[in-house]
Amino acid sequence: MQEDTLKELVKNLIQEYNTNSAGIPSINTHSGVFSSVDEAISAAKKAQAEYELMTLETRQKVVNNIRNGMQPLIQEFAKATVEETGMGRVEDKIQKLQLTIDKTPGIEDLHTVVETGDNGMTLYELSAYGVIVAITPSTNAVETLICNSIGMLAAGNAVCFSVHPGAAEVSKKAVEEINKLVYEACGLHNMLVTINKPSIETSKEMMRHPDVSLLVVTGGPGVVHEAMISGKKVIGAGAGNPPSIVDETANISKAAADIVAGASFDNNILCIAEKSVVAVKDIVSSLISEMEKHGAYYVNDEAVIKKMVDLTIAENGQPSRKYIGKDASIILKDVGISVDYDVRIIIMNTPQNHPFVIKEMLMPILPIVTAQNFDEALEVALEVEQNLHHTATMHSQNTGRLNKAAKSIKTSIFVKNGPSFAGLGFGGEGSTTFTIATPTGEGTTTARHFARRRRCVLTDAFSIR
Ligand code: NAD
């Protein structure tokens, strides 16, 4: 046998086998990480068939175990994600993970509806799809994975994760950890699976696999489009470009604090984060001074803004991966500005058609567009949002205007007088999700969206009114 072939064989064997604490080699298929899509999906299918027969109490145990078992690992995962992806802030990721664990709904989200009458009883129940392929982004890698695991397992499914290659290691580790917790609760391995070397090709292979019933895609426009043409049912959580409207009636100091907090959270890589401000002219300068008080750095020099555009937008016209999710101080340093404090976000005045306004930059850069009045601000915000149906925020004390904007902007999340993350249940009422289904319309997804609605009819009985 050739030396190279032998080396490859040994490498594959090492990958396939783990050694347990007793020193006994055991096949790695219990970790949920497989070398091929077929193996992964077939293991998930087998596990789901057994899971489906288990009680709701067992499912509840699974969810509880994920919450309790992931809790002590939050810091470790936050750190590992920033290290691997090079994006975001550890302290913010800790908060996102905590939110996911605390506020992702479980089986209580699966509401049963009953109709009774002279003809008997009709029951509507939410039952499992089977194996779901969940495609996760690099920007909220572990949050999405935990959030999808809780919701999809609560609804009775098994999940095959297609993770972003740029967050592969931390995502695989999360799959392994959650799988252990699921096993402890219900005795089943491989309720969550993924593959060792994720790529665009393996992601496409998963999307077209015959044993997959539903695709839940969290990512940019490319992957959502790819899923839509697969011929399968898709829940698509795509890109956003959330504007924040501020009118002259707003509490300017609070609006400034909220906008800086929302837009700078995890260095703006959240899809829901404020990507631009559209402010009415009378209050623009006071808004800027208030934002400065809350950690924003105001750039007032056109040459510096131009330099920042050249630096952060690549030749292909897309935001440069090098700066996505990086700290504001790094971007400032690279345009020749050094600061001696922790800048949360860089702000500047721009026209409406500026690339920073139009593109989803995913960086701590926040352009401010001036409008003559509220009606113009709303018009600009609608254009900036680009009908992505994602997120918008507004700061105003005028309920008529808030109502008008809420009705016309048609986003999945609309936050009034708060930071964008209030729309994820962080400081706002309601549960959380990291999969906001925008093009397909489910909005803030929870367990019920990962279930099939079935109608079960019994004639001539069980109407006892
Ligand atoms: P991305 O689109 O580059 O990748 C997302 C996932 O899709 C990854 O797992 C990737 O491997 C896969 N993928 C990418 N292109 C593919 C293709 N052509 N075929 C098959 N698979 C493909 O996104 P990202 O940079 O990791 O995340 C940021 C983007 O995701 C932003 O646009 C953001 O707005 C969006 N996002 C949306 C939500 C939401 O809930 N709506 C949440 C998080 C992120």
Short mmCIF file of C-alpha atoms and ligand atoms in Angstrom, two decimals:
data_model
loop_
_atom_site.label_atom_id
_atom_site.label_comp_id
_atom_site.label_asym_id
_atom_site.label_seq_id
_atom_site.Cartn_x
_atom_site.Cartn_y
_atom_site.Cartn_z
CA MET A 1 0.00 0.00 0.00
CA GLN A 2 1.28 3.48 -0.88
CA GLU A 3 2.41 5.58 2.11
CA ASP A 4 -0.03 8.39 1.22
CA THR A 5 -2.96 6.01 0.99
CA LEU A 6 -2.04 4.51 4.35
CA LYS A 7 -1.80 7.96 5.95
CA GLU A 8 -5.22 8.91 4.57
CA LEU A 9 -6.69 5.65 5.88
CA VAL A 10 -5.29 6.24 9.39
CA LYS A 11 -6.54 9.85 9.33
CA ASN A 12 -10.02 8.69 8.39
CA LEU A 13 -9.99 6.06 11.11
CA ILE A 14 -8.98 8.65 13.71
CA GLN A 15 -11.81 10.86 12.54
CA GLU A 16 -14.32 8.03 12.68
CA TYR A 17 -13.43 6.73 16.12
CA ASN A 18 -13.33 8.39 19.53
CA THR A 19 -11.84 6.89 22.64
CA ASN A 20 -14.09 6.95 25.68
CA SER A 21 -12.96 7.45 29.28
CA ALA A 22 -12.33 3.71 29.69
CA GLY A 23 -9.96 3.83 26.74
CA ILE A 24 -12.31 1.76 24.59
CA PRO A 25 -12.73 2.98 21.05
CA SER A 26 -16.32 3.75 20.19
CA ILE A 27 -17.76 4.70 16.85
CA ASN A 28 -18.20 8.45 16.59
CA THR A 29 -21.75 8.14 15.31
CA HIS A 30 -23.04 8.98 18.81
CA SER A 31 -21.71 12.53 18.64
CA GLY A 32 -24.03 13.44 15.77
CA VAL A 33 -21.09 14.45 13.56
CA PHE A 34 -20.85 12.33 10.40
CA SER A 35 -18.59 12.26 7.40
CA SER A 36 -21.38 12.22 4.83
CA VAL A 37 -24.80 13.79 4.39
CA ASP A 38 -26.41 10.40 3.73
CA GLU A 39 -25.09 8.89 6.95
CA ALA A 40 -26.12 11.92 8.97
CA ILE A 41 -29.67 12.06 7.64
CA SER A 42 -30.20 8.33 7.88
CA ALA A 43 -29.12 8.37 11.57
CA ALA A 44 -31.44 11.33 12.27
CA LYS A 45 -34.33 9.60 10.50
CA LYS A 46 -33.86 6.46 12.60
CA ALA A 47 -33.71 8.47 15.84
CA GLN A 48 -36.77 10.56 14.96
CA ALA A 49 -38.89 7.48 14.31
CA GLU A 50 -38.31 6.45 17.93
CA TYR A 51 -38.60 9.96 19.33
CA GLU A 52 -42.00 10.41 17.75
CA LEU A 53 -43.35 7.57 19.89
CA MET A 54 -42.15 9.14 23.14
CA THR A 55 -44.29 11.22 25.49
CA LEU A 56 -44.60 14.99 25.62
CA GLU A 57 -43.14 14.74 29.10
CA THR A 58 -39.98 13.27 27.57
CA ARG A 59 -39.82 16.10 25.05
CA GLN A 60 -40.17 18.57 27.91
CA LYS A 61 -37.27 16.82 29.66
CA VAL A 62 -35.19 17.14 26.50
CA VAL A 63 -35.84 20.88 26.34
CA ASN A 64 -35.14 21.36 30.04
CA ASN A 65 -31.92 19.40 29.77
CA ILE A 66 -30.73 21.57 26.87
CA ARG A 67 -31.46 24.74 28.85
CA ASN A 68 -29.77 23.52 32.04
CA GLY A 69 -26.87 21.74 30.37
CA MET A 70 -25.91 24.57 27.99
CA GLN A 71 -26.06 27.21 30.74
CA PRO A 72 -22.58 26.52 32.21
CA LEU A 73 -21.07 26.45 28.69
CA ILE A 74 -22.22 29.90 27.60
CA GLN A 75 -18.93 31.71 28.24
CA GLU A 76 -16.89 29.00 26.57
CA PHE A 77 -19.10 29.04 23.46
CA ALA A 78 -19.17 32.85 23.29
CA LYS A 79 -15.37 32.98 23.40
CA ALA A 80 -14.87 30.12 20.95
CA THR A 81 -17.31 31.71 18.46
CA VAL A 82 -15.52 35.07 18.46
CA GLU A 83 -12.17 33.28 18.12
CA GLU A 84 -13.29 31.13 15.18
CA THR A 85 -15.43 33.60 13.25
CA GLY A 86 -13.47 36.75 14.09
CA MET A 87 -16.81 38.55 14.50
CA GLY A 88 -18.66 40.17 17.36
CA ARG A 89 -18.00 40.76 21.06
CA VAL A 90 -17.72 38.03 23.67
CA GLU A 91 -19.77 39.94 26.28
CA ASP A 92 -22.62 40.47 23.78
CA LYS A 93 -22.56 36.86 22.61
CA ILE A 94 -22.91 35.79 26.25
CA GLN A 95 -26.10 37.84 26.45
CA LYS A 96 -27.43 36.42 23.18
CA LEU A 97 -26.78 32.85 24.33
CA GLN A 98 -28.41 33.53 27.70
CA LEU A 99 -31.44 34.95 25.94
CA THR A 100 -31.66 31.89 23.69
CA ILE A 101 -31.53 29.48 26.59
CA ASP A 102 -34.04 31.41 28.69
CA LYS A 103 -36.60 32.54 26.15
CA THR A 104 -36.81 30.08 23.25
CA PRO A 105 -40.26 28.46 23.62
CA GLY A 106 -40.58 24.69 23.93
CA ILE A 107 -43.58 22.35 23.82
CA GLU A 108 -45.90 24.93 25.43
CA ASP A 109 -45.83 26.69 22.06
CA LEU A 110 -47.70 23.83 20.34
CA HIS A 111 -51.28 24.97 20.74
CA THR A 112 -54.12 22.56 20.10
CA VAL A 113 -57.37 23.90 18.65
CA VAL A 114 -60.67 22.03 19.00
CA GLU A 115 -64.04 22.63 17.34
CA THR A 116 -67.11 20.80 18.61
CA GLY A 117 -70.75 20.78 17.48
CA ASP A 118 -73.67 18.60 16.43
CA ASN A 119 -71.41 16.70 14.04
CA GLY A 120 -68.84 15.78 16.66
CA MET A 121 -65.33 16.98 17.30
CA THR A 122 -62.52 18.25 15.10
CA LEU A 123 -59.06 18.56 16.52
CA TYR A 124 -56.15 20.51 15.05
CA GLU A 125 -52.78 19.39 16.35
CA LEU A 126 -49.24 20.34 15.50
CA SER A 127 -47.20 17.24 14.77
CA ALA A 128 -43.65 16.62 13.66
CA TYR A 129 -42.38 17.01 10.10
CA GLY A 130 -39.70 14.34 10.57
CA VAL A 131 -36.14 15.35 9.71
CA ILE A 132 -35.63 19.09 9.29
CA VAL A 133 -32.56 20.56 7.62
CA ALA A 134 -31.61 23.72 9.50
CA ILE A 135 -29.08 25.95 7.79
CA THR A 136 -27.32 28.26 10.23
CA PRO A 137 -25.36 31.50 9.74
CA SER A 138 -21.90 32.46 10.91
CA THR A 139 -23.20 35.61 12.58
CA ASN A 140 -25.33 33.92 15.29
CA ALA A 141 -23.84 30.47 14.90
CA VAL A 142 -24.43 28.84 18.30
CA GLU A 143 -27.48 30.95 19.23
CA THR A 144 -29.31 29.76 16.10
CA LEU A 145 -28.23 26.21 16.71
CA ILE A 146 -29.55 26.14 20.29
CA CYS A 147 -32.69 28.06 19.36
CA ASN A 148 -33.50 25.77 16.42
CA SER A 149 -32.70 22.66 18.49
CA ILE A 150 -35.13 23.64 21.26
CA GLY A 151 -37.96 24.60 18.90
CA MET A 152 -37.54 21.72 16.46
CA LEU A 153 -37.07 19.00 19.09
CA ALA A 154 -40.02 20.38 21.07
CA ALA A 155 -42.11 19.90 17.93
CA GLY A 156 -40.98 16.27 17.67
CA ASN A 157 -38.45 16.52 14.86
CA ALA A 158 -34.85 15.47 14.41
CA VAL A 159 -32.53 18.08 12.90
CA CYS A 160 -29.73 17.90 10.39
CA PHE A 161 -27.67 21.09 10.72
CA SER A 162 -25.89 22.61 7.79
CA VAL A 163 -23.52 24.97 9.54
CA HIS A 164 -21.45 27.79 8.10
CA PRO A 165 -17.92 26.62 7.18
CA GLY A 166 -16.56 29.73 8.96
CA ALA A 167 -18.14 28.60 12.24
CA ALA A 168 -17.82 24.85 11.70
CA GLU A 169 -15.76 23.90 14.73
CA VAL A 170 -17.81 25.73 17.32
CA SER A 171 -21.04 24.56 15.67
CA LYS A 172 -19.95 20.91 15.64
CA LYS A 173 -19.01 21.22 19.29
CA ALA A 174 -22.46 22.64 20.04
CA VAL A 175 -24.15 19.76 18.17
CA GLU A 176 -22.08 17.27 20.20
CA GLU A 177 -22.90 18.93 23.52
CA ILE A 178 -26.62 19.27 22.82
CA ASN A 179 -26.76 15.68 21.57
CA LYS A 180 -25.32 14.48 24.88
CA LEU A 181 -27.99 16.41 26.75
CA VAL A 182 -30.74 15.02 24.53
CA TYR A 183 -29.42 11.50 25.07
CA GLU A 184 -29.44 11.96 28.86
CA ALA A 185 -33.07 13.05 28.69
CA CYS A 186 -34.51 10.51 26.25
CA GLY A 187 -31.90 7.83 25.58
CA LEU A 188 -31.61 8.61 21.87
CA HIS A 189 -28.46 9.45 19.96
CA ASN A 190 -28.38 11.53 16.79
CA MET A 191 -31.51 13.58 17.25
CA LEU A 192 -29.23 16.35 16.02
CA VAL A 193 -26.72 15.64 13.31
CA THR A 194 -24.27 17.51 11.16
CA ILE A 195 -21.27 16.71 9.04
CA ASN A 196 -17.58 16.97 9.61
CA LYS A 197 -16.70 19.20 6.67
CA PRO A 198 -19.61 21.51 5.85
CA SER A 199 -19.57 23.36 2.54
CA ILE A 200 -21.99 24.98 0.09
CA GLU A 201 -22.11 21.65 -1.78
CA THR A 202 -23.06 19.63 1.31
CA SER A 203 -25.62 22.27 2.19
CA LYS A 204 -27.21 21.84 -1.28
CA GLU A 205 -27.04 18.05 -0.92
CA MET A 206 -28.97 18.27 2.37
CA MET A 207 -31.58 20.54 0.80
CA ARG A 208 -32.31 17.96 -1.89
CA HIS A 209 -32.20 14.84 0.28
CA PRO A 210 -35.36 12.73 -0.15
CA ASP A 211 -35.68 12.03 3.59
CA VAL A 212 -35.91 15.71 4.50
CA SER A 213 -39.36 17.26 4.89
CA LEU A 214 -38.64 20.88 5.75
CA LEU A 215 -35.82 23.37 5.21
CA VAL A 216 -35.32 26.13 7.76
CA VAL A 217 -32.79 28.53 6.36
CA THR A 218 -31.18 31.34 8.35
CA GLY A 219 -28.75 33.32 6.20
CA GLY A 220 -28.28 35.75 3.36
CA PRO A 221 -30.23 36.03 0.07
CA GLY A 222 -28.11 33.41 -1.78
CA VAL A 223 -28.91 30.52 0.50
CA VAL A 224 -32.58 31.45 0.85
CA HIS A 225 -32.90 31.49 -2.96
CA GLU A 226 -31.11 28.14 -3.20
CA ALA A 227 -33.56 26.61 -0.72
CA MET A 228 -36.57 28.08 -2.54
CA ILE A 229 -35.59 26.32 -5.76
CA SER A 230 -35.12 22.96 -4.05
CA GLY A 231 -38.80 22.10 -4.42
CA LYS A 232 -39.20 21.52 -0.66
CA LYS A 233 -41.16 23.46 1.91
CA VAL A 234 -38.96 26.33 3.11
CA ILE A 235 -39.01 28.61 6.10
CA GLY A 236 -36.64 31.31 4.91
CA ALA A 237 -35.02 33.74 7.34
CA GLY A 238 -33.16 36.11 5.07
CA ALA A 239 -31.18 39.33 5.13
CA GLY A 240 -32.44 42.61 6.51
CA ASN A 241 -31.51 46.29 6.40
CA PRO A 242 -33.37 47.81 9.37
CA PRO A 243 -33.86 51.58 9.37
CA SER A 244 -34.59 53.52 12.56
CA ILE A 245 -36.90 56.54 12.23
CA VAL A 246 -36.56 59.38 14.75
CA ASP A 247 -39.03 62.26 14.67
CA GLU A 248 -39.04 65.59 16.50
CA THR A 249 -41.45 64.35 19.21
CA ALA A 250 -39.11 61.56 20.36
CA ASN A 251 -37.33 61.51 23.69
CA ILE A 252 -34.01 62.23 21.98
CA SER A 253 -31.73 61.14 24.79
CA LYS A 254 -33.48 57.76 25.12
CA ALA A 255 -33.70 57.33 21.35
CA ALA A 256 -29.94 57.94 21.09
CA ALA A 257 -29.17 55.45 23.88
CA ASP A 258 -31.47 52.80 22.37
CA ILE A 259 -30.11 53.20 18.86
CA VAL A 260 -26.47 52.99 19.99
CA ALA A 261 -27.26 49.93 22.14
CA GLY A 262 -29.15 48.14 19.34
CA ALA A 263 -26.84 49.02 16.47
CA SER A 264 -23.63 48.26 18.33
CA PHE A 265 -24.80 44.98 19.89
CA ASP A 266 -22.35 42.24 18.83
CA ASN A 267 -20.81 44.82 16.46
CA ASN A 268 -23.98 45.05 14.34
CA ILE A 269 -23.90 41.49 12.95
CA LEU A 270 -27.47 40.79 14.03
CA CYS A 271 -29.86 40.84 11.10
CA ILE A 272 -32.31 42.86 13.23
CA ALA A 273 -29.76 45.53 14.26
CA GLU A 274 -30.33 49.14 13.20
CA LYS A 275 -28.38 49.61 9.96
CA SER A 276 -29.26 53.28 9.43
CA VAL A 277 -31.06 56.18 11.10
CA VAL A 278 -33.55 58.40 9.29
CA ALA A 279 -34.02 61.50 11.45
CA VAL A 280 -36.17 64.58 11.04
CA LYS A 281 -33.97 67.65 10.41
CA ASP A 282 -34.91 69.61 13.55
CA ILE A 283 -33.43 67.01 15.87
CA VAL A 284 -30.51 65.55 13.87
CA SER A 285 -27.76 67.49 15.61
CA SER A 286 -29.12 66.90 19.12
CA LEU A 287 -29.54 63.21 18.30
CA ILE A 288 -25.90 63.04 17.20
CA SER A 289 -24.62 64.74 20.38
CA GLU A 290 -26.70 62.38 22.52
CA MET A 291 -25.40 59.37 20.58
CA GLU A 292 -21.85 60.55 21.23
CA LYS A 293 -22.60 60.53 24.96
CA HIS A 294 -23.56 56.85 24.65
CA GLY A 295 -20.36 55.66 23.00
CA ALA A 296 -20.78 56.65 19.32
CA TYR A 297 -17.88 58.23 17.41
CA TYR A 298 -19.05 60.93 15.00
CA VAL A 299 -17.11 61.26 11.75
CA ASN A 300 -17.65 64.64 10.15
CA ASP A 301 -14.97 64.61 7.49
CA GLU A 302 -16.06 63.58 3.96
CA ALA A 303 -12.55 62.37 3.10
CA VAL A 304 -12.54 60.02 6.10
CA ILE A 305 -16.01 58.71 5.21
CA LYS A 306 -14.80 58.06 1.64
CA LYS A 307 -11.75 56.25 3.03
CA MET A 308 -14.04 54.14 5.21
CA VAL A 309 -16.14 53.19 2.18
CA ASP A 310 -13.03 52.15 0.23
CA LEU A 311 -11.82 50.12 3.18
CA THR A 312 -15.02 48.30 4.09
CA ILE A 313 -16.56 47.64 0.69
CA ALA A 314 -14.73 45.09 -1.41
CA GLU A 315 -14.08 45.34 -5.15
CA ASN A 316 -17.12 43.19 -5.89
CA GLY A 317 -19.28 45.85 -4.25
CA GLN A 318 -20.04 43.68 -1.21
CA PRO A 319 -19.11 44.48 2.40
CA SER A 320 -15.58 43.25 3.04
CA ARG A 321 -15.49 40.05 5.14
CA LYS A 322 -12.33 41.45 6.74
CA TYR A 323 -14.37 44.10 8.58
CA ILE A 324 -17.71 42.33 9.16
CA GLY A 325 -18.37 42.20 12.90
CA LYS A 326 -15.08 43.87 13.82
CA ASP A 327 -14.79 46.41 16.64
CA ALA A 328 -15.33 50.06 15.66
CA SER A 329 -11.86 50.92 16.98
CA ILE A 330 -10.28 48.60 14.37
CA ILE A 331 -12.14 50.30 11.50
CA LEU A 332 -11.21 53.72 12.90
CA LYS A 333 -7.57 52.73 13.29
CA ASP A 334 -7.42 51.52 9.68
CA VAL A 335 -8.66 54.89 8.44
CA GLY A 336 -6.04 56.61 10.56
CA ILE A 337 -8.02 57.56 13.68
CA SER A 338 -6.88 56.29 17.04
CA VAL A 339 -9.16 56.44 20.05
CA ASP A 340 -8.45 55.68 23.69
CA TYR A 341 -11.90 54.44 24.71
CA ASP A 342 -14.23 51.62 23.68
CA VAL A 343 -16.11 53.11 20.72
CA ARG A 344 -19.37 51.19 20.32
CA ILE A 345 -20.28 52.52 16.88
CA ILE A 346 -19.16 54.98 14.18
CA ILE A 347 -21.81 57.46 13.02
CA MET A 348 -21.89 59.96 10.16
CA ASN A 349 -24.34 62.02 8.06
CA THR A 350 -24.94 60.57 4.61
CA PRO A 351 -27.42 60.93 1.78
CA GLN A 352 -30.06 58.24 1.34
CA ASN A 353 -28.30 56.57 -1.59
CA HIS A 354 -24.97 56.16 0.24
CA PRO A 355 -23.58 52.59 0.15
CA PHE A 356 -23.57 52.46 3.97
CA VAL A 357 -27.34 53.06 3.87
CA ILE A 358 -28.19 50.70 1.04
CA LYS A 359 -25.95 47.73 1.86
CA GLU A 360 -26.31 45.38 4.80
CA MET A 361 -22.84 46.17 6.16
CA LEU A 362 -22.96 44.08 9.37
CA MET A 363 -20.33 46.40 10.87
CA PRO A 364 -20.46 49.01 13.67
CA ILE A 365 -21.02 51.79 11.14
CA LEU A 366 -24.31 53.69 11.31
CA PRO A 367 -25.20 56.31 8.68
CA ILE A 368 -27.71 59.04 9.56
CA VAL A 369 -29.99 60.35 6.80
CA THR A 370 -31.80 63.67 7.30
CA ALA A 371 -35.47 64.03 6.33
CA GLN A 372 -37.47 67.27 6.15
CA ASN A 373 -40.36 65.88 8.17
CA PHE A 374 -41.92 62.65 9.42
CA ASP A 375 -43.68 61.79 6.15
CA GLU A 376 -40.42 62.06 4.25
CA ALA A 377 -38.61 60.04 6.94
CA LEU A 378 -41.14 57.25 6.56
CA GLU A 379 -40.79 57.28 2.78
CA VAL A 380 -37.00 57.07 3.04
CA ALA A 381 -37.21 54.27 5.64
CA LEU A 382 -39.50 52.24 3.37
CA GLU A 383 -36.96 52.53 0.54
CA VAL A 384 -34.04 51.69 2.81
CA GLU A 385 -35.80 48.57 4.12
CA GLN A 386 -36.10 47.42 0.50
CA ASN A 387 -39.21 45.29 1.14
CA LEU A 388 -37.13 42.68 2.91
CA HIS A 389 -39.95 42.44 5.49
CA HIS A 390 -37.35 42.18 8.21
CA THR A 391 -37.05 44.78 10.98
CA ALA A 392 -37.55 48.49 11.57
CA THR A 393 -37.58 50.69 14.65
CA MET A 394 -39.07 54.10 15.36
CA HIS A 395 -38.71 56.70 18.10
CA SER A 396 -41.64 59.08 18.53
CA GLN A 397 -44.25 60.11 21.07
CA ASN A 398 -46.89 60.56 18.38
CA THR A 399 -49.09 57.46 18.39
CA GLY A 400 -50.74 58.35 15.09
CA ARG A 401 -47.36 58.40 13.38
CA LEU A 402 -46.21 55.22 15.13
CA ASN A 403 -49.35 53.52 13.92
CA LYS A 404 -48.95 54.83 10.37
CA ALA A 405 -45.34 53.59 10.21
CA ALA A 406 -46.22 50.21 11.75
CA LYS A 407 -48.91 49.68 9.12
CA SER A 408 -46.94 50.77 6.10
CA ILE A 409 -43.49 49.32 6.78
CA LYS A 410 -44.69 45.66 6.86
CA THR A 411 -41.61 44.28 8.60
CA SER A 412 -41.62 41.05 10.63
CA ILE A 413 -40.40 43.06 13.63
CA PHE A 414 -41.26 46.69 14.35
CA VAL A 415 -39.94 48.14 17.61
CA LYS A 416 -41.31 51.40 18.95
CA ASN A 417 -39.23 53.47 21.40
CA GLY A 418 -36.68 50.78 22.13
CA PRO A 419 -33.51 49.16 20.78
CA SER A 420 -33.94 46.67 17.92
CA PHE A 421 -33.12 43.73 20.19
CA ALA A 422 -36.31 44.42 22.18
CA GLY A 423 -37.90 42.75 19.14
CA LEU A 424 -36.07 39.55 20.09
CA GLY A 425 -37.55 39.64 23.58
CA PHE A 426 -34.37 41.17 25.03
CA GLY A 427 -35.78 43.98 27.16
CA GLY A 428 -39.05 43.65 25.21
CA GLU A 429 -42.02 41.38 25.87
CA GLY A 430 -42.31 38.02 24.18
CA SER A 431 -40.23 34.98 23.42
CA THR A 432 -37.00 34.93 21.46
CA THR A 433 -35.84 33.49 18.17
CA PHE A 434 -32.76 33.73 16.00
CA THR A 435 -34.66 32.66 12.89
CA ILE A 436 -36.86 35.49 11.69
CA ALA A 437 -38.59 34.19 8.61
CA THR A 438 -38.83 37.20 6.34
CA PRO A 439 -39.49 36.20 2.69
CA THR A 440 -41.70 33.24 3.65
CA GLY A 441 -43.70 35.25 6.19
CA GLU A 442 -43.65 33.22 9.44
CA GLY A 443 -41.80 36.09 11.13
CA THR A 444 -40.39 35.33 14.57
CA THR A 445 -40.40 31.54 14.40
CA THR A 446 -41.07 29.24 17.35
CA ALA A 447 -41.78 25.50 17.84
CA ARG A 448 -45.24 25.74 16.22
CA HIS A 449 -43.70 26.74 12.88
CA PHE A 450 -41.64 23.56 12.85
CA ALA A 451 -44.75 21.40 12.99
CA ARG A 452 -47.33 20.26 10.52
CA ARG A 453 -50.94 21.29 11.26
CA ARG A 454 -53.15 18.22 11.11
CA ARG A 455 -56.90 17.93 11.35
CA CYS A 456 -58.31 14.95 13.19
CA VAL A 457 -62.08 14.44 12.99
CA LEU A 458 -64.38 12.33 15.16
CA THR A 459 -67.98 12.28 13.93
CA ASP A 460 -71.05 12.38 16.11
CA ALA A 461 -69.31 12.33 19.47
CA PHE A 462 -67.51 14.39 22.10
CA SER A 463 -69.61 17.48 21.83
CA ILE A 464 -70.74 17.60 25.44
CA ARG A 465 -72.15 21.13 25.63
P1 NAD B 1 -24.53 33.27 4.55
O1 NAD B 1 -25.70 33.45 3.67
O2 NAD B 1 -23.17 33.49 4.01
O3 NAD B 1 -24.53 31.77 5.15
C1 NAD B 1 -25.63 31.23 5.81
C2 NAD B 1 -25.64 29.72 5.65
O4 NAD B 1 -25.94 29.38 4.31
C3 NAD B 1 -24.29 29.06 5.92
O5 NAD B 1 -24.50 27.84 6.60
C4 NAD B 1 -23.71 28.84 4.54
O6 NAD B 1 -22.82 27.76 4.51
C5 NAD B 1 -24.95 28.56 3.71
N1 NAD B 1 -24.89 28.99 2.33
C6 NAD B 1 -24.50 30.21 1.87
N2 NAD B 1 -24.67 30.30 0.54
C7 NAD B 1 -25.19 29.11 0.13
C8 NAD B 1 -25.61 28.56 -1.13
N3 NAD B 1 -25.52 29.27 -2.25
N4 NAD B 1 -26.11 27.31 -1.15
C9 NAD B 1 -26.23 26.59 -0.02
N5 NAD B 1 -25.86 27.03 1.19
C10 NAD B 1 -25.34 28.27 1.27
O7 NAD B 1 -24.80 34.20 5.81
P2 NAD B 1 -23.84 34.63 7.01
O8 NAD B 1 -22.84 35.60 6.54
O9 NAD B 1 -23.39 33.47 7.77
O10 NAD B 1 -24.92 35.39 7.88
C11 NAD B 1 -25.30 36.71 7.65
C12 NAD B 1 -26.54 36.83 6.79
O11 NAD B 1 -27.62 36.07 7.32
C13 NAD B 1 -27.04 38.26 6.75
O12 NAD B 1 -27.54 38.55 5.50
C14 NAD B 1 -28.12 38.28 7.81
O13 NAD B 1 -29.08 39.29 7.65
C15 NAD B 1 -28.72 36.91 7.60
N6 NAD B 1 -29.39 36.46 8.83
C16 NAD B 1 -30.75 36.44 8.86
C17 NAD B 1 -31.38 36.03 10.02
C18 NAD B 1 -32.87 36.01 10.11
O14 NAD B 1 -33.37 35.50 11.11
N7 NAD B 1 -33.62 36.52 9.16
C19 NAD B 1 -30.64 35.66 11.15
C20 NAD B 1 -29.24 35.68 11.05
C21 NAD B 1 -28.63 36.08 9.89
#
